[in-house]
XYZ file of C-alpha atoms in Angstrom:
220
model
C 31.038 24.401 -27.548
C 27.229 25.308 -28.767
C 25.933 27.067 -25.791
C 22.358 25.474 -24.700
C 19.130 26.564 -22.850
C 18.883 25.418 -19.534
C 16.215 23.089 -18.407
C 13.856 25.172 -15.853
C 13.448 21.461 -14.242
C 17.199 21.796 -13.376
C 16.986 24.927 -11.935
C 13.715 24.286 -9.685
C 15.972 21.261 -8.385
C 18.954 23.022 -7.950
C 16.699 25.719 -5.611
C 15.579 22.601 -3.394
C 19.468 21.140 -2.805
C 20.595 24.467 -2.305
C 23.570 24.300 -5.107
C 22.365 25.788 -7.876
C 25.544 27.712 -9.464
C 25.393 29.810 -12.798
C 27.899 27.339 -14.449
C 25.336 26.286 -17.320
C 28.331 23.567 -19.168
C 29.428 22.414 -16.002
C 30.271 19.149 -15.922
C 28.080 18.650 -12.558
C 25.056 19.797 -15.159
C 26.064 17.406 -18.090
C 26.069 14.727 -15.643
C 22.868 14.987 -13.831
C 20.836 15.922 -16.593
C 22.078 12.420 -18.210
C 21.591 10.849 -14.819
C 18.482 12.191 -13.430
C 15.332 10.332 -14.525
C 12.460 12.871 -13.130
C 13.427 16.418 -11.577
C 10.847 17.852 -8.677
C 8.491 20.724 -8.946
C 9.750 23.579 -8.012
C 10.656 24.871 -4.573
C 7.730 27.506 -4.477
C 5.344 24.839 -5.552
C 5.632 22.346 -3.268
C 5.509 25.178 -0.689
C 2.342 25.884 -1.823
C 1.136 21.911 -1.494
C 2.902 21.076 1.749
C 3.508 22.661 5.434
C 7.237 22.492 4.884
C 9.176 25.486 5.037
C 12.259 26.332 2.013
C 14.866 25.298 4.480
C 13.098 21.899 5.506
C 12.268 20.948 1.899
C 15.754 21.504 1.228
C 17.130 19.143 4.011
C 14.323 16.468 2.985
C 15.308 16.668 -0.548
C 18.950 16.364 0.148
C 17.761 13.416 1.959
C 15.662 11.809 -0.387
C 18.311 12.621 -3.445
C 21.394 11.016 -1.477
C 19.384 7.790 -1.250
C 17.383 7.786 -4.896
C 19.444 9.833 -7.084
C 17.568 9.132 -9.856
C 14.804 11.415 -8.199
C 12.360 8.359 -7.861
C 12.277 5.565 -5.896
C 10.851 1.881 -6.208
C 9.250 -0.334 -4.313
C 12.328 -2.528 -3.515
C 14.306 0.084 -2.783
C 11.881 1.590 -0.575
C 11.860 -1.510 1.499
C 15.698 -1.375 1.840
C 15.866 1.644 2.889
C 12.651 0.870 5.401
C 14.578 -1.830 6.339
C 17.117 0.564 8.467
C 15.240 1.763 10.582
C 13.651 -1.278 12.119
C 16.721 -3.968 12.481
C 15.174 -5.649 15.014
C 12.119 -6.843 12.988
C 10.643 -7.708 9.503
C 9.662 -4.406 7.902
C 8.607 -5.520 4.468
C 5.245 -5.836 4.435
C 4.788 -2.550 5.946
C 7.083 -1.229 3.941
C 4.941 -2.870 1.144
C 1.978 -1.550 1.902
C 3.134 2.335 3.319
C 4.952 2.325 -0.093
C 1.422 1.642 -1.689
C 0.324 4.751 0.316
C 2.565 7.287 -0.895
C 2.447 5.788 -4.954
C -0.905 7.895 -5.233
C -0.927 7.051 -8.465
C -0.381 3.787 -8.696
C 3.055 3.844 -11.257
C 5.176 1.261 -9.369
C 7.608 4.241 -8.036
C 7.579 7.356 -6.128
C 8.828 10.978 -6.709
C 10.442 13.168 -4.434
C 6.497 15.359 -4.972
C 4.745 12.027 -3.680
C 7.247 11.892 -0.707
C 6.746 15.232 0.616
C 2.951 14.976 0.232
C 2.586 12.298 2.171
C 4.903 13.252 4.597
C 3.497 16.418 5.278
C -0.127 15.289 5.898
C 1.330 12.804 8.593
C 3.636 15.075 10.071
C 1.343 18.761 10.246
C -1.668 17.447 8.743
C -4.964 18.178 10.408
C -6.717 15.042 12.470
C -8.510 14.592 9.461
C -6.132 14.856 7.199
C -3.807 12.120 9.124
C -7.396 9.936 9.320
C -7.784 10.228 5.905
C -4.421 8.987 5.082
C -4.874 6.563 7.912
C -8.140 5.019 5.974
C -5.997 4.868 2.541
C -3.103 2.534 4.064
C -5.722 0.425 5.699
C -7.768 0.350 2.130
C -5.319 -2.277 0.964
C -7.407 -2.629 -2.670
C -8.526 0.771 -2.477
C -12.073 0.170 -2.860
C -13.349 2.896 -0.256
C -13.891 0.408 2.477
C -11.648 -1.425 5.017
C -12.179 -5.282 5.797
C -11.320 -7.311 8.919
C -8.557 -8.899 6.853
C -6.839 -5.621 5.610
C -6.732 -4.275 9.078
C -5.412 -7.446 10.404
C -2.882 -7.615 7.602
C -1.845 -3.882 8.608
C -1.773 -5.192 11.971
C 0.239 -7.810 11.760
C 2.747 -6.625 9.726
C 3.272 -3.697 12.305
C 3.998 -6.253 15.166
C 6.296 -8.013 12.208
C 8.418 -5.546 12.011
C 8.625 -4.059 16.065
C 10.092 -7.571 16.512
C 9.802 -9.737 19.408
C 12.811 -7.324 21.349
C 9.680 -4.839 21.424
C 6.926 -6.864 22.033
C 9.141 -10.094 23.996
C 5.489 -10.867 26.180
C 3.031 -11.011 23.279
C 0.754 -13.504 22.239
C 0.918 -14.935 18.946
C -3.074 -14.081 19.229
C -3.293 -10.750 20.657
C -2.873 -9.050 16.890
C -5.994 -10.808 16.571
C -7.874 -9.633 19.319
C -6.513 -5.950 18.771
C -8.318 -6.205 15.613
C -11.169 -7.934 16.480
C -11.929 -5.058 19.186
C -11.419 -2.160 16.696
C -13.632 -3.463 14.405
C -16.271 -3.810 16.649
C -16.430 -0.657 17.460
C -15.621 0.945 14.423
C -18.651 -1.418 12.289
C -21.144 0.356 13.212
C -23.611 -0.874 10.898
C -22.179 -4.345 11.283
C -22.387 -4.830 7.516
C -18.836 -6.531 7.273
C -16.541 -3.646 6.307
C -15.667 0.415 8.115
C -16.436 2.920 5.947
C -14.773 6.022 6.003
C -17.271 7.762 7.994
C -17.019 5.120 10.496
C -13.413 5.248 10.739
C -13.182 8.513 10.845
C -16.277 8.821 13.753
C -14.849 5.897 15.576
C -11.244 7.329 15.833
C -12.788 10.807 16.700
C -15.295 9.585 19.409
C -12.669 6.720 20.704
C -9.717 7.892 22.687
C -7.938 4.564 22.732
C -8.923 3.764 19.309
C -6.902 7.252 18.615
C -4.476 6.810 20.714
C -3.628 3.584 18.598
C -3.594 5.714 15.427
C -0.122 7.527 16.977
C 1.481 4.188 16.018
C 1.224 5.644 12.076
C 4.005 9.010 14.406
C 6.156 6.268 15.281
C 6.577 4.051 12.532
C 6.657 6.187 9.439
């Protein structure tokens, strides 16, 4: 057999999963270089980028590999595996639009890369890093402000998918009114949309306003 290079791609993802071997015409190699459509940076570099440690990327990439071998994931698939972790509700347009979140650049799928980066900000960010992100999944068309509609489309799909086992006493209204309060206090120039100055003033300033913003600890 003609010996071949190996892919430095390979090896990067072989570092994260932790079974990288020195076999280099393996049949475990043939296979996933035929079968996996984009390979992760490597290990060092998303080190570097994130506040995981070797061992945690590891576990997360494990993780994210068992459930999109292919190395990406798309936006259906995303929603299944949402889908899991809140049975008792409708998690899909969440799922939609925290999906929209993480595909920072907008190609219809995300890589293990786009995972951990969004992950990371949520999970050891700084306040306003997790704001920041915060404003993005709120910016449904991502035009650098946030409407009453977006946030009540955020809002509502949040109470969607807690369920009514979660929420058995609310009002069909009261996503309504939670929004209608927020905005008030977060438009403070009453021109129609929150900025992201004003979001990020009005979550700073407002302790129940920040409070709310844990939701983004529990449902992501």
């Amino acid at each position: 057999m003609r010996s071949k290079g190996r892919d430095p791609n390979l090896s990067d993802s072989r570092d994260l999963d932790g079974s990288y071997d020195q076999l280099t015409d393996s049949v475990e190699d043939e296979f996933e270089l035929s079968t996996v459509c984009h390979r992760p940076e490597g290990l060092e570099q998303l080190q570097e980028q994130t506040k995981f440690t070797k061992k945690e990327l590891q576990v997360l990439y494990r993780g994210f590999k068992n459930e999109c071998p292919s190395g990406i994931v798309n936006e259906d698939s995303f929603k299944q595996i949402y889908s899991q972790f809140f049975p008792q509700g409708d998690s899909s347009m969440y799922a939609h639009f925290l999906f929209n979140a993480f595909d920072t650049d907008h190609s219809g799928s995300v890589s293990f890369e786009d995972f951990v980066a969004g992950l990371s900000i949520i999970l050891r960010g700084s306040i306003d890093d997790k704001l920041n992100w915060a404003f993005n999944l709120y910016d449904l068309n991502k035009d650098g402000c946030i409407t009453k509609e977006e946030m009540m489309d955020i809002m509502k799909s949040i109470y969607d998918m807690m369920g009514k086992y979660t929420y058995p006493n609310m009002r069909e209204e009261a996503p309504r009114e939670h929004v209608e309060n927020f905005f008030q206090k977060m438009d403070r120039n009453k021109d129609g949309v929150v900025t992201i100055e004003e979001f990020i003033e009005s979550c700073q300033k407002d302790e129940n306003i920040m409070r709310s913003m844990q939701l983004f600890d529990n449902v992501i």
